[in-house]
Short mmCIF file of N, CA, C and O in Angstrom, two decimals:
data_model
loop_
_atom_site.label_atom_id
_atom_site.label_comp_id
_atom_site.label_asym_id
_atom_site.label_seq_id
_atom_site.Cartn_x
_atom_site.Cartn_y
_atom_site.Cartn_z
N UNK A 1 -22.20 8.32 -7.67
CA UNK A 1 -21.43 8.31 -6.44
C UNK A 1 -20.51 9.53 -6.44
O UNK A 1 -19.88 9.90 -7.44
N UNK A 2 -20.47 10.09 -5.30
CA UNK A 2 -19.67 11.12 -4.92
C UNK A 2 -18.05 10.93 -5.02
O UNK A 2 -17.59 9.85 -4.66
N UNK A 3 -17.21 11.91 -5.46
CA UNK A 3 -15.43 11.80 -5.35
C UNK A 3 -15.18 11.19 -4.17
O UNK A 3 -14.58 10.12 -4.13
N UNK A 4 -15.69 11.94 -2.88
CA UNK A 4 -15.27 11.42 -1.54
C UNK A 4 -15.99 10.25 -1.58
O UNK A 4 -15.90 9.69 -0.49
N UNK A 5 -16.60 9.69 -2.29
CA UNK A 5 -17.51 8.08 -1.76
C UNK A 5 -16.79 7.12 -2.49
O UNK A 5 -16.81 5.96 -2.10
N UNK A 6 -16.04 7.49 -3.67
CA UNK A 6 -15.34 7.00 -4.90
C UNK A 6 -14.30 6.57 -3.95
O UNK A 6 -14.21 5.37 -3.68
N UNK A 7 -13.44 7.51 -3.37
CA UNK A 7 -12.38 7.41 -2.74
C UNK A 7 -12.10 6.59 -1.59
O UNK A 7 -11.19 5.78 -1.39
N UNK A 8 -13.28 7.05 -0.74
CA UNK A 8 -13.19 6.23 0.26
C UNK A 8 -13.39 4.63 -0.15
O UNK A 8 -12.59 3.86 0.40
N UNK A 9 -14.44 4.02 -1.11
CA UNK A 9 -14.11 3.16 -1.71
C UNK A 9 -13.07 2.08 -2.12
O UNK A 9 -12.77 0.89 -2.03
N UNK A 10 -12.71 3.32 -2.63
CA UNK A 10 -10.70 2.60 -3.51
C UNK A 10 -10.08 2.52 -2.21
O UNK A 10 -9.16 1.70 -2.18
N UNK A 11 -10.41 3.41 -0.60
CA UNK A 11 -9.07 2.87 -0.07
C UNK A 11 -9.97 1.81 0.76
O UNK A 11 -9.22 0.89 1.07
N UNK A 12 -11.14 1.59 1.20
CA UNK A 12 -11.55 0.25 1.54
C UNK A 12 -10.92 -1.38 1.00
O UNK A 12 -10.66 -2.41 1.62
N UNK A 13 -10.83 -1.01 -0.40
CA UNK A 13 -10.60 -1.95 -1.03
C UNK A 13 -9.06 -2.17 -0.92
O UNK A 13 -8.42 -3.22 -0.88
N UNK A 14 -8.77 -1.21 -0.89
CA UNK A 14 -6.58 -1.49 -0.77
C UNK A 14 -6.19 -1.82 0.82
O UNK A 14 -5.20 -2.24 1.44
N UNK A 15 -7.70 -1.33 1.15
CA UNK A 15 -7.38 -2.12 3.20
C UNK A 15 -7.44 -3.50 3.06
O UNK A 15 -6.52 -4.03 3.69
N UNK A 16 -8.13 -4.28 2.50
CA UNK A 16 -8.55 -5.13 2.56
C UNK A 16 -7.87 -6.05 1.54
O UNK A 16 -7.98 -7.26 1.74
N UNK A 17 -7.21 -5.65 0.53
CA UNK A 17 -6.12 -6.46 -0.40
C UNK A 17 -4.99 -6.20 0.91
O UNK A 17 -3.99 -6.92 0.98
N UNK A 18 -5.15 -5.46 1.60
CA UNK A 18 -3.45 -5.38 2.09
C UNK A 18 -3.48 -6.30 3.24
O UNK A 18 -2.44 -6.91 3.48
N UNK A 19 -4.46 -6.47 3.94
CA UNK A 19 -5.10 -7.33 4.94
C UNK A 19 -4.59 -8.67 4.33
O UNK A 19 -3.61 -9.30 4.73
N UNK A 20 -5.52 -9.05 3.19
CA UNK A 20 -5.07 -10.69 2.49
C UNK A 20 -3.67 -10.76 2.28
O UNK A 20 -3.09 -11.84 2.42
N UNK A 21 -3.05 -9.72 1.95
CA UNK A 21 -1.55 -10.20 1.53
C UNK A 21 -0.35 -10.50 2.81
O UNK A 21 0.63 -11.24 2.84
N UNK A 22 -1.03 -9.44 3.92
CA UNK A 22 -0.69 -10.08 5.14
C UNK A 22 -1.01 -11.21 5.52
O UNK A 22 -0.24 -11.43 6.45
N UNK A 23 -1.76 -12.19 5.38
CA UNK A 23 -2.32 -12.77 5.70
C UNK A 23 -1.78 -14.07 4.96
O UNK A 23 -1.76 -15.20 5.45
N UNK A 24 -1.31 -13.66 3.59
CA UNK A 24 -0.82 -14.72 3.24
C UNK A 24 0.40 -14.92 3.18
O UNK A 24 0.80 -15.84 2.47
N UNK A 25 1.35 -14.08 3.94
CA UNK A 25 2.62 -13.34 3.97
C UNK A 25 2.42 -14.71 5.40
O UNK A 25 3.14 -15.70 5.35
N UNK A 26 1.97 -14.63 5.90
CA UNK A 26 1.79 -15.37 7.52
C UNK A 26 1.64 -16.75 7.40
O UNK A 26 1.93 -17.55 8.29
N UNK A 27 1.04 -17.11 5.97
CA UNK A 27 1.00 -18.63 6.08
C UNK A 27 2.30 -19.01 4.91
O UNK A 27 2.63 -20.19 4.77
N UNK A 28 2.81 -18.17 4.29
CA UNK A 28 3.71 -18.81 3.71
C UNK A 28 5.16 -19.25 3.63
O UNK A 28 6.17 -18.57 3.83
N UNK A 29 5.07 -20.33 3.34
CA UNK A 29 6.41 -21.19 3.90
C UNK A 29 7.75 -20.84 3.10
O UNK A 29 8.68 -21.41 3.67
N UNK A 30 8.16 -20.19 2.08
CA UNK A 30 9.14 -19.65 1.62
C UNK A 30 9.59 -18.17 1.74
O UNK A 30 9.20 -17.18 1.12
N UNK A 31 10.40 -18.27 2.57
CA UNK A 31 10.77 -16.91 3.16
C UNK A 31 11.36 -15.75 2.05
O UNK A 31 11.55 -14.60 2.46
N UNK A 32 11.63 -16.05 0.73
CA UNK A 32 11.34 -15.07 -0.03
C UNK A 32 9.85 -14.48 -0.56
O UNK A 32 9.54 -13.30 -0.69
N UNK A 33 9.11 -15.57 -0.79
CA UNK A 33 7.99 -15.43 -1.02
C UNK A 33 6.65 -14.31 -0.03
O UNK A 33 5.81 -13.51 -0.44
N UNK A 34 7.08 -14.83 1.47
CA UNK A 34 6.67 -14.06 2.37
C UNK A 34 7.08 -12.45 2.59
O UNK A 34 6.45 -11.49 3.04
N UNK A 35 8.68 -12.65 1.97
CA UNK A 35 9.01 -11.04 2.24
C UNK A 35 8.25 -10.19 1.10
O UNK A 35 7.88 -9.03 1.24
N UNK A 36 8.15 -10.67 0.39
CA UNK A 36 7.59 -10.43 -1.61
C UNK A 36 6.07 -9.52 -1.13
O UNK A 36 5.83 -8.35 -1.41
N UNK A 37 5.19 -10.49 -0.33
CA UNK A 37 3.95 -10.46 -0.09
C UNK A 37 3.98 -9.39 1.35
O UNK A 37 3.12 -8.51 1.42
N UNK A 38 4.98 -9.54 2.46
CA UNK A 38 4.69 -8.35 3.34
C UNK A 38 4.78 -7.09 2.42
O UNK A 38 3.83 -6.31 2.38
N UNK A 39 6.41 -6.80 1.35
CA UNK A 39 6.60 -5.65 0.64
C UNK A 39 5.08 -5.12 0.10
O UNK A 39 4.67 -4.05 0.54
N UNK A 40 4.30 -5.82 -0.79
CA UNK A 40 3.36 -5.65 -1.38
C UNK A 40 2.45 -4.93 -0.44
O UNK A 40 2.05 -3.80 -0.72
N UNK A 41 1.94 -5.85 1.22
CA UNK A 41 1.08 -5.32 1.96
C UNK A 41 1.67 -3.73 2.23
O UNK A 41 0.83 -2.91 1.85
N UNK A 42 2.80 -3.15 2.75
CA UNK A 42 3.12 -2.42 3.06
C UNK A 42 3.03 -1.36 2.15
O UNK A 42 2.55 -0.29 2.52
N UNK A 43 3.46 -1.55 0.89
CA UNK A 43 3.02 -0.62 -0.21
C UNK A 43 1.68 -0.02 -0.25
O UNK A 43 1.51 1.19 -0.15
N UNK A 44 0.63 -0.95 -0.40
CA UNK A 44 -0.63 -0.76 -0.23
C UNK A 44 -0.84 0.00 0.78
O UNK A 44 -1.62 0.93 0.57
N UNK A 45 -0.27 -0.14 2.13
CA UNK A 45 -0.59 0.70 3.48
C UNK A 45 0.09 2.28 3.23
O UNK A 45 -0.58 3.27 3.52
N UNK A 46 1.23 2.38 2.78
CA UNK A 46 1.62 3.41 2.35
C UNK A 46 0.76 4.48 1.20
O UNK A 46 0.96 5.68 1.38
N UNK A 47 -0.03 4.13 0.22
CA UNK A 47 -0.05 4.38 -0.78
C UNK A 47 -1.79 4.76 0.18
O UNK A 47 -1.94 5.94 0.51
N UNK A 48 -2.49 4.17 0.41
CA UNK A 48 -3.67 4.66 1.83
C UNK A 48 -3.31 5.92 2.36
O UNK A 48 -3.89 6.99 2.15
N UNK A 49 -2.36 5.74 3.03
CA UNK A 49 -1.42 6.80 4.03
C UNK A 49 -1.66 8.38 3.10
O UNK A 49 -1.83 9.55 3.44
N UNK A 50 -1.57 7.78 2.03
CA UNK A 50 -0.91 9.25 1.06
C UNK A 50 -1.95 9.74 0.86
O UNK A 50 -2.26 10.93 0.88
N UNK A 51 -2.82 8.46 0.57
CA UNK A 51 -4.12 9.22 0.16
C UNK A 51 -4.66 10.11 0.87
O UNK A 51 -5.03 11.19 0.41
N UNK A 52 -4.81 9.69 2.43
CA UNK A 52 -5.59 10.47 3.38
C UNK A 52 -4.92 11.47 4.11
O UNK A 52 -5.00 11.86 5.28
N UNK A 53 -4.19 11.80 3.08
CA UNK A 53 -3.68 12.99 3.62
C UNK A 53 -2.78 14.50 2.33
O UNK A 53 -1.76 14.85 1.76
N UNK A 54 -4.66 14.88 2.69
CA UNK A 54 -4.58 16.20 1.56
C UNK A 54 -3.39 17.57 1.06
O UNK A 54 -3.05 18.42 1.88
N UNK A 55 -2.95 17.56 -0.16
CA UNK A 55 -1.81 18.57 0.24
C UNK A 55 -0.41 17.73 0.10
O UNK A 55 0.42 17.99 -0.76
N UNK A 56 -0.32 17.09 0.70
CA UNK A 56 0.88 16.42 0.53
C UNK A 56 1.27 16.12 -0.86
O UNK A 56 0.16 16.04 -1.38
N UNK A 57 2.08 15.92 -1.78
CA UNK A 57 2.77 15.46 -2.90
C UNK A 57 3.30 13.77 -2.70
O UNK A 57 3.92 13.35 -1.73
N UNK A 58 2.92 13.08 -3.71
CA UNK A 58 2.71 11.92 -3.79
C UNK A 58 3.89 11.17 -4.48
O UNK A 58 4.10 9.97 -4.60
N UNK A 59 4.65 12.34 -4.95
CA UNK A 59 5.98 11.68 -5.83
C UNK A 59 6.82 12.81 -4.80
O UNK A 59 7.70 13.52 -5.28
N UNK A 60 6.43 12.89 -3.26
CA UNK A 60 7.44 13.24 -2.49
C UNK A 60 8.55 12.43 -2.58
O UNK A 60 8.64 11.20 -2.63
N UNK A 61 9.77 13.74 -2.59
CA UNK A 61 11.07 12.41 -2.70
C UNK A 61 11.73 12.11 -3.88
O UNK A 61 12.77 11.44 -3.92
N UNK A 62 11.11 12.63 -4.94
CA UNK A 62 11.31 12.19 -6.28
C UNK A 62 12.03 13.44 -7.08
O UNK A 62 11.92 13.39 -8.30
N UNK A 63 12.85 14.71 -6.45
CA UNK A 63 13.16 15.62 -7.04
C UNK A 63 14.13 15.73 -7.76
O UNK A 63 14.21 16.66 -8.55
N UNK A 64 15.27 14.63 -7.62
CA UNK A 64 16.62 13.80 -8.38
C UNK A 64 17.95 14.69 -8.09
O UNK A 64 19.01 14.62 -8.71
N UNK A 65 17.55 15.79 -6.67
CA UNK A 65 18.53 15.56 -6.07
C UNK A 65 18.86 16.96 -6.54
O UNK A 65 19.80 17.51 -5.96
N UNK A 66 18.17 17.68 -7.57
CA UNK A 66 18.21 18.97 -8.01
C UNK A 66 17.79 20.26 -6.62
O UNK A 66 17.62 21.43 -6.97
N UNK A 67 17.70 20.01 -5.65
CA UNK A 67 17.10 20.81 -4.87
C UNK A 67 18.14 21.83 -3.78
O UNK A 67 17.97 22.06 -2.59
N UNK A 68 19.31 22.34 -4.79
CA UNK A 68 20.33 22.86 -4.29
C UNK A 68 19.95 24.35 -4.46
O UNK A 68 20.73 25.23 -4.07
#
């Protein structure tokens, strides 16, 4: 299998964990528990985001403030 077939792959699969965790974010009855499980989905959607988009730096954000 190809890098780009690899890839596209891995983010199929983080669509679709992020999908369930929404999903169970929606049926669950403890409102910490639910925020726990949206955080998680959203991570996953973020971490997609980064992927598909070449060039960008992935520990954007992370420079500790040294950037004077």
């Amino acid at each position: 299998m190809s890098v780009a077939g690899e890839s596209g792959n891995r983010a199929q699969q983080m669509r679709e964990k992020a999908q369930k965790l929404t999903e169970a974010a929606e049926r669950a009855t403890d409102p910490q528990e639910r925020q726990k499980l949206q955080e998680q989905a959203r991570g996953l959607q973020e971490q997609i985001k980064q992927q598909g988009q070449p060039g960008e730096s992935r520990s954007k954000g992370t420079g500790g403030g040294r950037n004077q």
